[in-house]
PDB file of C-alpha atoms in Angstrom:
ATOM      1  CA  UNK A   1       4.149 -17.493  -5.520  1.00 96.00           C
ATOM      2  CA  UNK A   2       7.926 -17.107  -5.709  1.00 96.00           C
ATOM      3  CA  UNK A   3       9.631 -14.043  -4.242  1.00 97.00           C
ATOM      4  CA  UNK A   4      13.100 -12.948  -5.359  1.00 97.00           C
ATOM      5  CA  UNK A   5      15.278 -10.094  -4.178  1.00 96.00           C
ATOM      6  CA  UNK A   6      17.734  -9.128  -6.885  1.00 95.00           C
ATOM      7  CA  UNK A   7      18.376 -10.559 -10.344  1.00 96.00           C
ATOM      8  CA  UNK A   8      20.763 -13.152  -8.927  1.00 96.00           C
ATOM      9  CA  UNK A   9      17.829 -14.955  -7.255  1.00 97.00           C
ATOM     10  CA  UNK A  10      15.945 -15.504 -10.513  1.00 97.00           C
ATOM     11  CA  UNK A  11      16.312 -19.216 -11.376  1.00 96.00           C
ATOM     12  CA  UNK A  12      18.647 -19.829 -14.272  1.00 90.00           C
ATOM     13  CA  UNK A  13      16.106 -22.061 -15.979  1.00 93.00           C
ATOM     14  CA  UNK A  14      13.252 -19.579 -15.655  1.00 94.00           C
ATOM     15  CA  UNK A  15      11.205 -19.719 -18.838  1.00 94.00           C
ATOM     16  CA  UNK A  16       9.376 -17.062 -20.818  1.00 97.00           C
ATOM     17  CA  UNK A  17       7.561 -14.410 -18.812  1.00 98.00           C
ATOM     18  CA  UNK A  18       4.822 -11.851 -19.065  1.00 98.00           C
ATOM     19  CA  UNK A  19       6.152  -8.950 -17.010  1.00 98.00           C
ATOM     20  CA  UNK A  20       4.866  -5.753 -15.478  1.00 98.00           C
ATOM     21  CA  UNK A  21       7.137  -3.205 -13.776  1.00 97.00           C
ATOM     22  CA  UNK A  22       6.457  -0.485 -11.229  1.00 94.00           C
ATOM     23  CA  UNK A  23       6.438   0.524  -7.577  1.00 92.00           C
ATOM     24  CA  UNK A  24       2.859  -0.754  -7.231  1.00 95.00           C
ATOM     25  CA  UNK A  25       2.403   1.022  -3.896  1.00 95.00           C
ATOM     26  CA  UNK A  26      -1.022   0.090  -2.576  1.00 95.00           C
ATOM     27  CA  UNK A  27      -1.738  -2.359  -5.406  1.00 96.00           C
ATOM     28  CA  UNK A  28      -4.724  -0.121  -6.202  1.00 94.00           C
ATOM     29  CA  UNK A  29      -7.416  -0.839  -8.765  1.00 92.00           C
ATOM     30  CA  UNK A  30      -5.249   0.438 -11.614  1.00 90.00           C
ATOM     31  CA  UNK A  31      -2.421  -1.837 -10.527  1.00 93.00           C
ATOM     32  CA  UNK A  32      -4.912  -4.674 -10.241  1.00 94.00           C
ATOM     33  CA  UNK A  33      -5.945  -4.121 -13.863  1.00 92.00           C
ATOM     34  CA  UNK A  34      -2.324  -4.239 -15.026  1.00 95.00           C
ATOM     35  CA  UNK A  35      -1.311  -7.215 -12.896  1.00 96.00           C
ATOM     36  CA  UNK A  36      -4.516  -9.095 -13.693  1.00 96.00           C
ATOM     37  CA  UNK A  37      -3.917  -8.580 -17.391  1.00 96.00           C
ATOM     38  CA  UNK A  38      -0.319  -9.789 -17.062  1.00 97.00           C
ATOM     39  CA  UNK A  39      -1.563 -12.950 -15.338  1.00 98.00           C
ATOM     40  CA  UNK A  40      -4.190 -13.442 -18.050  1.00 97.00           C
ATOM     41  CA  UNK A  41      -1.664 -12.979 -20.862  1.00 97.00           C
ATOM     42  CA  UNK A  42       0.817 -15.325 -19.159  1.00 98.00           C
ATOM     43  CA  UNK A  43      -1.759 -18.099 -18.959  1.00 97.00           C
ATOM     44  CA  UNK A  44      -2.693 -17.582 -22.589  1.00 96.00           C
ATOM     45  CA  UNK A  45       0.975 -17.621 -23.648  1.00 93.00           C
ATOM     46  CA  UNK A  46       1.874 -20.621 -21.496  1.00 96.00           C
ATOM     47  CA  UNK A  47       4.366 -18.376 -19.689  1.00 97.00           C
ATOM     48  CA  UNK A  48       5.034 -17.166 -16.136  1.00 97.00           C
ATOM     49  CA  UNK A  49       3.630 -13.890 -14.789  1.00 98.00           C
ATOM     50  CA  UNK A  50       6.228 -11.735 -13.024  1.00 98.00           C
ATOM     51  CA  UNK A  51       5.849  -8.416 -11.203  1.00 98.00           C
ATOM     52  CA  UNK A  52       9.036  -6.343 -10.965  1.00 98.00           C
ATOM     53  CA  UNK A  53       9.180  -3.727  -8.230  1.00 96.00           C
ATOM     54  CA  UNK A  54      11.795  -1.753  -6.285  1.00 94.00           C
ATOM     55  CA  UNK A  55      13.095  -1.251  -2.760  1.00 91.00           C
ATOM     56  CA  UNK A  56      13.623   1.378  -1.504  1.00 88.00           C
ATOM     57  CA  UNK A  57      11.265   3.672  -3.373  1.00 84.00           C
ATOM     58  CA  UNK A  58      13.218   5.175  -6.311  1.00 82.00           C
ATOM     59  CA  UNK A  59      12.509   8.759  -5.219  1.00 83.00           C
ATOM     60  CA  UNK A  60      14.393   8.192  -1.952  1.00 80.00           C
ATOM     61  CA  UNK A  61      17.526   7.272  -3.906  1.00 82.00           C
ATOM     62  CA  UNK A  62      17.452   9.946  -6.588  1.00 78.00           C
ATOM     63  CA  UNK A  63      16.079  12.665  -4.251  1.00 82.00           C
ATOM     64  CA  UNK A  64      16.982  11.725  -0.643  1.00 79.00           C
ATOM     65  CA  UNK A  65      14.365  12.832   1.863  1.00 76.00           C
ATOM     66  CA  UNK A  66      11.539  12.708  -0.683  1.00 77.00           C
ATOM     67  CA  UNK A  67      10.258   9.217   0.178  1.00 82.00           C
ATOM     68  CA  UNK A  68       6.466   9.313  -0.271  1.00 88.00           C
ATOM     69  CA  UNK A  69       4.078   7.982   2.379  1.00 94.00           C
ATOM     70  CA  UNK A  70       3.532   4.284   1.642  1.00 94.00           C
ATOM     71  CA  UNK A  71       0.074   2.807   1.141  1.00 97.00           C
ATOM     72  CA  UNK A  72       1.350  -0.741   1.715  1.00 96.00           C
ATOM     73  CA  UNK A  73       4.649  -2.306   2.816  1.00 94.00           C
ATOM     74  CA  UNK A  74       6.341  -4.777   0.480  1.00 93.00           C
ATOM     75  CA  UNK A  75       5.093  -7.880   2.268  1.00 94.00           C
ATOM     76  CA  UNK A  76       1.497  -6.628   1.978  1.00 96.00           C
ATOM     77  CA  UNK A  77       1.945  -5.850  -1.721  1.00 96.00           C
ATOM     78  CA  UNK A  78       3.237  -9.376  -2.250  1.00 96.00           C
ATOM     79  CA  UNK A  79       0.167 -10.825  -0.483  1.00 96.00           C
ATOM     80  CA  UNK A  80      -2.148  -8.786  -2.706  1.00 97.00           C
ATOM     81  CA  UNK A  81      -0.232  -9.790  -5.844  1.00 98.00           C
ATOM     82  CA  UNK A  82      -0.395 -13.453  -4.850  1.00 97.00           C
ATOM     83  CA  UNK A  83      -4.178 -13.089  -4.525  1.00 97.00           C
ATOM     84  CA  UNK A  84      -4.218 -11.881  -8.138  1.00 97.00           C
ATOM     85  CA  UNK A  85      -2.502 -15.079  -9.302  1.00 98.00           C
ATOM     86  CA  UNK A  86       1.019 -13.781  -9.905  1.00 98.00           C
ATOM     87  CA  UNK A  87       3.687 -16.483 -10.275  1.00 98.00           C
ATOM     88  CA  UNK A  88       6.640 -14.440  -9.022  1.00 98.00           C
ATOM     89  CA  UNK A  89       7.579 -11.050  -7.582  1.00 98.00           C
ATOM     90  CA  UNK A  90      11.051  -9.699  -8.246  1.00 97.00           C
ATOM     91  CA  UNK A  91      12.140  -6.921  -5.864  1.00 96.00           C
ATOM     92  CA  UNK A  92      15.097  -5.040  -7.312  1.00 96.00           C
ATOM     93  CA  UNK A  93      17.287  -3.188  -4.784  1.00 94.00           C
ATOM     94  CA  UNK A  94      17.159   0.377  -6.079  1.00 92.00           C
ATOM     95  CA  UNK A  95      20.648   1.838  -5.721  1.00 90.00           C
ATOM     96  CA  UNK A  96      22.267   4.925  -7.193  1.00 89.00           C
ATOM     97  CA  UNK A  97      24.180   2.707  -9.629  1.00 91.00           C
ATOM     98  CA  UNK A  98      20.979   0.939 -10.667  1.00 92.00           C
ATOM     99  CA  UNK A  99      19.259   4.309 -11.200  1.00 91.00           C
ATOM    100  CA  UNK A 100      21.920   5.194 -13.752  1.00 93.00           C
ATOM    101  CA  UNK A 101      21.196   2.254 -16.068  1.00 94.00           C
ATOM    102  CA  UNK A 102      20.192   3.427 -19.514  1.00 96.00           C
ATOM    103  CA  UNK A 103      16.732   2.350 -20.709  1.00 96.00           C
ATOM    104  CA  UNK A 104      18.278  -0.223 -23.064  1.00 97.00           C
ATOM    105  CA  UNK A 105      20.587  -1.631 -20.376  1.00 97.00           C
ATOM    106  CA  UNK A 106      17.607  -1.946 -18.022  1.00 96.00           C
ATOM    107  CA  UNK A 107      15.602  -3.787 -20.676  1.00 97.00           C
ATOM    108  CA  UNK A 108      18.463  -6.095 -21.588  1.00 97.00           C
ATOM    109  CA  UNK A 109      19.510  -6.974 -18.018  1.00 96.00           C
ATOM    110  CA  UNK A 110      16.067  -7.292 -16.431  1.00 97.00           C
ATOM    111  CA  UNK A 111      13.549  -8.135 -19.152  1.00 97.00           C
ATOM    112  CA  UNK A 112      15.663 -10.044 -21.652  1.00 97.00           C
ATOM    113  CA  UNK A 113      18.585 -11.759 -19.901  1.00 96.00           C
ATOM    114  CA  UNK A 114      16.872 -12.551 -16.580  1.00 96.00           C
ATOM    115  CA  UNK A 115      13.127 -12.838 -17.199  1.00 97.00           C
ATOM    116  CA  UNK A 116      13.018 -13.759 -20.908  1.00 97.00           C
ATOM    117  CA  UNK A 117      10.047 -11.454 -21.442  1.00 98.00           C
ATOM    118  CA  UNK A 118       7.494 -12.359 -24.087  1.00 98.00           C
ATOM    119  CA  UNK A 119       5.073  -9.558 -23.198  1.00 98.00           C
ATOM    120  CA  UNK A 120       5.337  -6.444 -21.000  1.00 98.00           C
ATOM    121  CA  UNK A 121       2.066  -4.983 -19.676  1.00 97.00           C
ATOM    122  CA  UNK A 122       2.068  -1.355 -18.483  1.00 95.00           C
ATOM    123  CA  UNK A 123       0.017   1.796 -18.010  1.00 89.00           C
ATOM    124  CA  UNK A 124       0.427   4.710 -20.439  1.00 86.00           C
ATOM    125  CA  UNK A 125       2.676   6.786 -18.152  1.00 86.00           C
ATOM    126  CA  UNK A 126       5.306   4.129 -17.475  1.00 91.00           C
ATOM    127  CA  UNK A 127       8.881   5.452 -17.444  1.00 93.00           C
ATOM    128  CA  UNK A 128      12.142   3.573 -16.919  1.00 93.00           C
ATOM    129  CA  UNK A 129      15.911   3.902 -17.090  1.00 93.00           C
ATOM    130  CA  UNK A 130      18.240   6.741 -16.088  1.00 92.00           C
ATOM    131  CA  UNK A 131      16.325   9.927 -15.226  1.00 90.00           C
ATOM    132  CA  UNK A 132      13.130   8.108 -16.307  1.00 90.00           C
ATOM    133  CA  UNK A 133      14.207   8.755 -19.895  1.00 94.00           C
ATOM    134  CA  UNK A 134      12.574   5.578 -21.233  1.00 95.00           C
ATOM    135  CA  UNK A 135       8.974   5.900 -22.469  1.00 94.00           C
ATOM    136  CA  UNK A 136       6.427   3.264 -23.436  1.00 94.00           C
ATOM    137  CA  UNK A 137       7.166   4.087 -27.079  1.00 95.00           C
ATOM    138  CA  UNK A 138      10.860   3.374 -26.482  1.00 96.00           C
ATOM    139  CA  UNK A 139       9.947   0.180 -24.635  1.00 97.00           C
ATOM    140  CA  UNK A 140       7.891  -1.003 -27.604  1.00 96.00           C
ATOM    141  CA  UNK A 141      10.731  -0.161 -29.996  1.00 97.00           C
ATOM    142  CA  UNK A 142      13.242  -2.076 -27.854  1.00 97.00           C
ATOM    143  CA  UNK A 143      10.791  -4.946 -27.661  1.00 97.00           C
ATOM    144  CA  UNK A 144      10.746  -5.260 -31.419  1.00 97.00           C
ATOM    145  CA  UNK A 145      14.513  -5.732 -31.347  1.00 97.00           C
ATOM    146  CA  UNK A 146      14.577  -8.114 -28.390  1.00 97.00           C
ATOM    147  CA  UNK A 147      11.520 -10.176 -29.251  1.00 96.00           C
ATOM    148  CA  UNK A 148       8.828  -9.049 -26.825  1.00 97.00           C
ATOM    149  CA  UNK A 149       5.624  -7.052 -27.267  1.00 97.00           C
ATOM    150  CA  UNK A 150       4.163  -4.271 -25.122  1.00 97.00           C
ATOM    151  CA  UNK A 151       0.505  -3.962 -24.111  1.00 96.00           C
ATOM    152  CA  UNK A 152      -0.811  -0.695 -22.644  1.00 94.00           C
ATOM    153  CA  UNK A 153      -3.891  -0.391 -20.431  1.00 89.00           C
ATOM    154  CA  UNK A 154      -6.135   2.571 -19.651  1.00 80.00           C
ATOM    155  CA  UNK A 155      -6.258   3.240 -15.884  1.00 73.00           C
ATOM    156  CA  UNK A 156      -9.184   5.614 -15.582  1.00 69.00           C
ATOM    157  CA  UNK A 157     -11.296   5.841 -12.429  1.00 54.00           C
ATOM    158  CA  UNK A 158     -14.972   5.064 -12.886  1.00 56.00           C
ATOM    159  CA  UNK A 159     -17.573   5.797 -10.211  1.00 52.00           C
ATOM    160  CA  UNK A 160     -17.961   8.665  -7.757  1.00 54.00           C
ATOM    161  CA  UNK A 161     -14.293   9.669  -8.117  1.00 53.00           C
ATOM    162  CA  UNK A 162     -14.550   9.552 -11.913  1.00 49.00           C
ATOM    163  CA  UNK A 163     -14.245  12.676 -14.055  1.00 56.00           C
ATOM    164  CA  UNK A 164     -11.531  10.970 -16.093  1.00 61.00           C
ATOM    165  CA  UNK A 165      -9.075  10.750 -13.182  1.00 70.00           C
ATOM    166  CA  UNK A 166      -6.526   7.948 -13.596  1.00 76.00           C
ATOM    167  CA  UNK A 167      -6.114   5.454 -10.788  1.00 82.00           C
ATOM    168  CA  UNK A 168      -2.860   6.361  -9.036  1.00 88.00           C
ATOM    169  CA  UNK A 169      -1.002   5.937  -5.776  1.00 92.00           C
ATOM    170  CA  UNK A 170      -0.723   9.739  -5.648  1.00 92.00           C
ATOM    171  CA  UNK A 171      -4.516  10.083  -5.662  1.00 91.00           C
ATOM    172  CA  UNK A 172      -4.901   7.415  -2.979  1.00 95.00           C
ATOM    173  CA  UNK A 173      -2.249   9.081  -0.800  1.00 96.00           C
ATOM    174  CA  UNK A 174      -3.975  12.445  -1.100  1.00 95.00           C
ATOM    175  CA  UNK A 175      -7.326  10.991  -0.103  1.00 96.00           C
ATOM    176  CA  UNK A 176      -5.769   9.209   2.890  1.00 97.00           C
ATOM    177  CA  UNK A 177      -3.982  12.400   3.965  1.00 97.00           C
ATOM    178  CA  UNK A 178      -7.296  14.271   3.796  1.00 97.00           C
ATOM    179  CA  UNK A 179      -9.034  11.638   5.909  1.00 97.00           C
ATOM    180  CA  UNK A 180     -11.242  10.575   3.005  1.00 97.00           C
ATOM    181  CA  UNK A 181     -10.729   6.885   3.687  1.00 98.00           C
ATOM    182  CA  UNK A 182     -13.902   5.888   1.844  1.00 96.00           C
ATOM    183  CA  UNK A 183     -12.593   7.654  -1.269  1.00 93.00           C
ATOM    184  CA  UNK A 184      -9.217   5.988  -0.829  1.00 96.00           C
ATOM    185  CA  UNK A 185     -10.979   2.622  -0.569  1.00 96.00           C
ATOM    186  CA  UNK A 186     -12.645   3.269  -3.926  1.00 91.00           C
ATOM    187  CA  UNK A 187      -9.215   3.768  -5.515  1.00 92.00           C
ATOM    188  CA  UNK A 188      -7.576   0.890  -3.634  1.00 95.00           C
ATOM    189  CA  UNK A 189     -10.467  -1.528  -4.001  1.00 94.00           C
ATOM    190  CA  UNK A 190     -10.399  -2.200  -0.222  1.00 97.00           C
ATOM    191  CA  UNK A 191     -10.001  -0.187   3.006  1.00 98.00           C
ATOM    192  CA  UNK A 192      -6.677   1.540   3.565  1.00 98.00           C
ATOM    193  CA  UNK A 193      -4.548  -0.433   6.022  1.00 98.00           C
ATOM    194  CA  UNK A 194      -1.949   0.685   8.565  1.00 98.00           C
ATOM    195  CA  UNK A 195       0.326  -1.903  10.205  1.00 97.00           C
ATOM    196  CA  UNK A 196       2.675  -1.932  13.170  1.00 96.00           C
ATOM    197  CA  UNK A 197       3.498  -3.252  16.604  1.00 96.00           C
ATOM    198  CA  UNK A 198       1.310  -2.605  19.644  1.00 95.00           C
ATOM    199  CA  UNK A 199       3.305  -0.623  22.225  1.00 93.00           C
ATOM    200  CA  UNK A 200       2.520   0.774  25.649  1.00 85.00           C
ATOM    201  CA  UNK A 201       1.111   4.279  25.631  1.00 73.00           C
ATOM    202  CA  UNK A 202      -0.260   6.516  28.383  1.00 64.00           C
ATOM    203  CA  UNK A 203      -3.041   3.929  28.995  1.00 65.00           C
ATOM    204  CA  UNK A 204      -5.671   6.667  29.314  1.00 63.00           C
ATOM    205  CA  UNK A 205      -8.075   4.647  27.175  1.00 59.00           C
ATOM    206  CA  UNK A 206      -7.932   1.810  29.684  1.00 64.00           C
ATOM    207  CA  UNK A 207      -8.574   4.256  32.524  1.00 63.00           C
ATOM    208  CA  UNK A 208     -11.592   5.655  30.652  1.00 71.00           C
ATOM    209  CA  UNK A 209     -13.057   2.216  29.911  1.00 71.00           C
ATOM    210  CA  UNK A 210     -11.936   2.118  26.265  1.00 84.00           C
ATOM    211  CA  UNK A 211      -8.594   0.253  26.194  1.00 88.00           C
ATOM    212  CA  UNK A 212      -6.865   0.874  22.899  1.00 90.00           C
ATOM    213  CA  UNK A 213      -4.074  -0.777  20.961  1.00 93.00           C
ATOM    214  CA  UNK A 214      -1.423   1.904  20.458  1.00 94.00           C
ATOM    215  CA  UNK A 215       0.102   1.005  17.079  1.00 95.00           C
ATOM    216  CA  UNK A 216       3.698   1.962  16.364  1.00 94.00           C
ATOM    217  CA  UNK A 217       3.397   2.172  12.594  1.00 94.00           C
ATOM    218  CA  UNK A 218       5.982   1.072  10.038  1.00 91.00           C
ATOM    219  CA  UNK A 219       8.347   3.717   8.593  1.00 89.00           C
ATOM    220  CA  UNK A 220       6.901   6.001   5.893  1.00 91.00           C
ATOM    221  CA  UNK A 221       3.335   4.740   6.490  1.00 95.00           C
ATOM    222  CA  UNK A 222       0.538   6.786   4.906  1.00 97.00           C
ATOM    223  CA  UNK A 223      -1.505   7.691   7.994  1.00 97.00           C
ATOM    224  CA  UNK A 224      -4.967   9.248   7.652  1.00 97.00           C
ATOM    225  CA  UNK A 225      -5.653  12.793   8.805  1.00 97.00           C
ATOM    226  CA  UNK A 226      -6.232  13.379  12.503  1.00 96.00           C
ATOM    227  CA  UNK A 227      -9.682  12.277  13.540  1.00 96.00           C
ATOM    228  CA  UNK A 228     -11.846   9.377  14.631  1.00 97.00           C
ATOM    229  CA  UNK A 229     -12.683   6.508  12.267  1.00 98.00           C
ATOM    230  CA  UNK A 230     -14.643   3.285  12.091  1.00 98.00           C
ATOM    231  CA  UNK A 231     -12.810   0.207  10.911  1.00 98.00           C
ATOM    232  CA  UNK A 232     -11.220  -3.047  11.983  1.00 98.00           C
ATOM    233  CA  UNK A 233      -8.298  -4.159  14.108  1.00 98.00           C
ATOM    234  CA  UNK A 234      -6.709  -7.475  13.112  1.00 97.00           C
ATOM    235  CA  UNK A 235      -4.449  -9.375  15.501  1.00 96.00           C
ATOM    236  CA  UNK A 236      -3.461 -13.042  15.396  1.00 93.00           C
ATOM    237  CA  UNK A 237      -5.640 -13.450  12.266  1.00 91.00           C
ATOM    238  CA  UNK A 238      -8.732 -12.243  14.161  1.00 95.00           C
ATOM    239  CA  UNK A 239     -10.533  -9.263  12.606  1.00 96.00           C
ATOM    240  CA  UNK A 240     -12.365  -7.147  15.184  1.00 97.00           C
ATOM    241  CA  UNK A 241     -14.648  -4.123  14.622  1.00 97.00           C
ATOM    242  CA  UNK A 242     -12.947  -1.024  15.998  1.00 97.00           C
ATOM    243  CA  UNK A 243     -13.189   2.671  16.703  1.00 97.00           C
ATOM    244  CA  UNK A 244      -9.881   4.264  15.696  1.00 97.00           C
ATOM    245  CA  UNK A 245      -8.290   7.511  16.842  1.00 95.00           C
ATOM    246  CA  UNK A 246      -5.526   9.277  14.925  1.00 95.00           C
ATOM    247  CA  UNK A 247      -3.922  12.340  16.467  1.00 91.00           C
ATOM    248  CA  UNK A 248      -2.264  13.842  19.547  1.00 79.00           C
ATOM    249  CA  UNK A 249      -5.041  13.462  22.175  1.00 73.00           C
ATOM    250  CA  UNK A 250      -5.562  17.231  22.563  1.00 64.00           C
ATOM    251  CA  UNK A 251      -7.842  16.870  25.612  1.00 59.00           C
ATOM    252  CA  UNK A 252      -4.760  15.652  27.491  1.00 55.00           C
ATOM    253  CA  UNK A 253      -2.390  18.128  25.770  1.00 57.00           C
ATOM    254  CA  UNK A 254      -0.630  15.337  23.929  1.00 55.00           C
ATOM    255  CA  UNK A 255       2.186  16.094  21.500  1.00 55.00           C
ATOM    256  CA  UNK A 256       2.919  12.720  19.880  1.00 76.00           C
ATOM    257  CA  UNK A 257       0.774  11.656  16.943  1.00 84.00           C
ATOM    258  CA  UNK A 258      -0.573   8.152  17.470  1.00 90.00           C
ATOM    259  CA  UNK A 259      -2.837   5.570  15.875  1.00 95.00           C
ATOM    260  CA  UNK A 260      -4.999   3.877  18.515  1.00 95.00           C
ATOM    261  CA  UNK A 261      -7.706   1.280  17.922  1.00 96.00           C
ATOM    262  CA  UNK A 262     -10.385   0.210  20.395  1.00 96.00           C
ATOM    263  CA  UNK A 263     -11.681  -3.298  19.660  1.00 96.00           C
ATOM    264  CA  UNK A 264     -15.398  -2.844  20.263  1.00 95.00           C
ATOM    265  CA  UNK A 265     -16.883  -4.864  23.116  1.00 90.00           C
ATOM    266  CA  UNK A 266     -13.706  -6.916  23.586  1.00 90.00           C
ATOM    267  CA  UNK A 267     -12.553  -7.398  27.180  1.00 82.00           C
ATOM    268  CA  UNK A 268      -9.169  -8.498  28.454  1.00 82.00           C
ATOM    269  CA  UNK A 269      -7.240  -8.320  25.171  1.00 87.00           C
ATOM    270  CA  UNK A 270      -3.459  -8.381  25.604  1.00 88.00           C
ATOM    271  CA  UNK A 271      -1.943  -7.267  22.328  1.00 93.00           C
ATOM    272  CA  UNK A 272       1.350  -5.765  23.506  1.00 93.00           C
ATOM    273  CA  UNK A 273       4.217  -6.715  21.226  1.00 94.00           C
ATOM    274  CA  UNK A 274       1.971  -8.143  18.515  1.00 96.00           C
ATOM    275  CA  UNK A 275       2.115  -7.050  14.888  1.00 97.00           C
ATOM    276  CA  UNK A 276      -1.393  -5.840  14.035  1.00 97.00           C
ATOM    277  CA  UNK A 277      -3.200  -4.152  11.181  1.00 98.00           C
ATOM    278  CA  UNK A 278      -5.826  -1.407  11.253  1.00 98.00           C
ATOM    279  CA  UNK A 279      -8.243  -1.047   8.334  1.00 98.00           C
ATOM    280  CA  UNK A 280     -10.001   2.325   7.945  1.00 98.00           C
ATOM    281  CA  UNK A 281     -13.627   2.075   6.838  1.00 98.00           C
ATOM    282  CA  UNK A 282     -15.141   5.519   7.440  1.00 98.00           C
ATOM    283  CA  UNK A 283     -14.308   8.961   8.843  1.00 98.00           C
ATOM    284  CA  UNK A 284     -16.486   9.842  11.836  1.00 97.00           C
ATOM    285  CA  UNK A 285     -15.259  13.237  13.037  1.00 96.00           C
ATOM    286  CA  UNK A 286     -12.251  15.473  13.470  1.00 92.00           C
ATOM    287  CA  UNK A 287     -10.010  15.483  16.511  1.00 88.00           C
ATOM    288  CA  UNK A 288     -11.417  17.675  19.289  1.00 85.00           C
ATOM    289  CA  UNK A 289     -10.266  19.099  22.634  1.00 82.00           C
ATOM    290  CA  UNK A 290     -12.970  18.576  25.273  1.00 86.00           C
ATOM    291  CA  UNK A 291     -13.413  20.765  28.349  1.00 79.00           C
ATOM    292  CA  UNK A 292     -14.279  17.854  30.638  1.00 82.00           C
ATOM    293  CA  UNK A 293     -13.661  14.132  30.854  1.00 84.00           C
ATOM    294  CA  UNK A 294     -17.423  13.549  30.959  1.00 86.00           C
ATOM    295  CA  UNK A 295     -17.856  15.395  27.644  1.00 87.00           C
ATOM    296  CA  UNK A 296     -15.076  13.268  26.143  1.00 87.00           C
ATOM    297  CA  UNK A 297     -16.681  10.067  27.420  1.00 88.00           C
ATOM    298  CA  UNK A 298     -20.061  11.034  25.968  1.00 90.00           C
ATOM    299  CA  UNK A 299     -18.479  11.643  22.586  1.00 90.00           C
ATOM    300  CA  UNK A 300     -16.459   8.429  22.735  1.00 91.00           C
ATOM    301  CA  UNK A 301     -19.635   6.462  23.456  1.00 93.00           C
ATOM    302  CA  UNK A 302     -21.215   8.027  20.371  1.00 95.00           C
ATOM    303  CA  UNK A 303     -18.094   7.242  18.302  1.00 95.00           C
ATOM    304  CA  UNK A 304     -18.225   3.594  19.339  1.00 95.00           C
ATOM    305  CA  UNK A 305     -21.961   3.430  18.578  1.00 96.00           C
ATOM    306  CA  UNK A 306     -21.376   4.765  15.056  1.00 97.00           C
ATOM    307  CA  UNK A 307     -18.421   2.440  14.502  1.00 97.00           C
ATOM    308  CA  UNK A 308     -20.452  -0.528  15.695  1.00 96.00           C
ATOM    309  CA  UNK A 309     -23.230   0.292  13.233  1.00 96.00           C
ATOM    310  CA  UNK A 310     -20.907   0.921  10.293  1.00 97.00           C
ATOM    311  CA  UNK A 311     -18.948  -2.286  10.788  1.00 96.00           C
ATOM    312  CA  UNK A 312     -22.136  -4.305  11.274  1.00 87.00           C
ATOM    313  CA  UNK A 313     -21.186  -5.753  14.635  1.00 71.00           C
TER     314      UNK A 313
END
């Protein structure tokens, strides 16, 4: 899969494309429907499939300080898109000047002049151009003039989260923030992942017999609610069952919020300085302040037992 940053990196001889545009944070099941359909249409048309996305998040440019928590960094989104068969991802630097492009200028510069769009695949709420003034109806009208068609897809959740709720990054973020990581996984189509570098912490876990990887997460990461979770820790391409703690360690009067993962039954791991990922499978309990170390150790043993069972290790 090709990756371009900015229109100037699109090859001059790039042929006709089937395009989809959006932030695609999390590449959730709704995004997967849209991207999968774009790939399918591209193959049928004998064209290339291209995903167009933005960096930074548009809200941070038009409303500074409003950057939403991110479900996946750009490199992770690209990996997920590649798995769906996408031919190219175009990341457009989202600047104030770019935000002021009219809907028609956006269509002409991005879809027509650079990507030679034959088809554009979107969800029903897609907006584009200055102040999000462009609608899917306007996109279809512009397409008739510029020689591309627009296909719209329904993005409704089916299953336990159903009730006609559309798949959305907003829904996934809310579920993550509430600690409902199993619900978030239903929207995302996989466990929610947090990434970062392992740094040195207070090393209390090591002293207690449960050495943890203290993960310094990437900026704007969507971190689950404080509590204890079952999941996996991945380092150096090795995926290890884990018990995960999110919070301030109230038993020790901590003040900094951390994400710490204990790789179950692993001895002698040295992960300092490594980039790791933590996948959240299930919520086990809320964060608690224990009166004694022994009470904490008893509860930690139970947490690890539950995590071991849930991860099947």
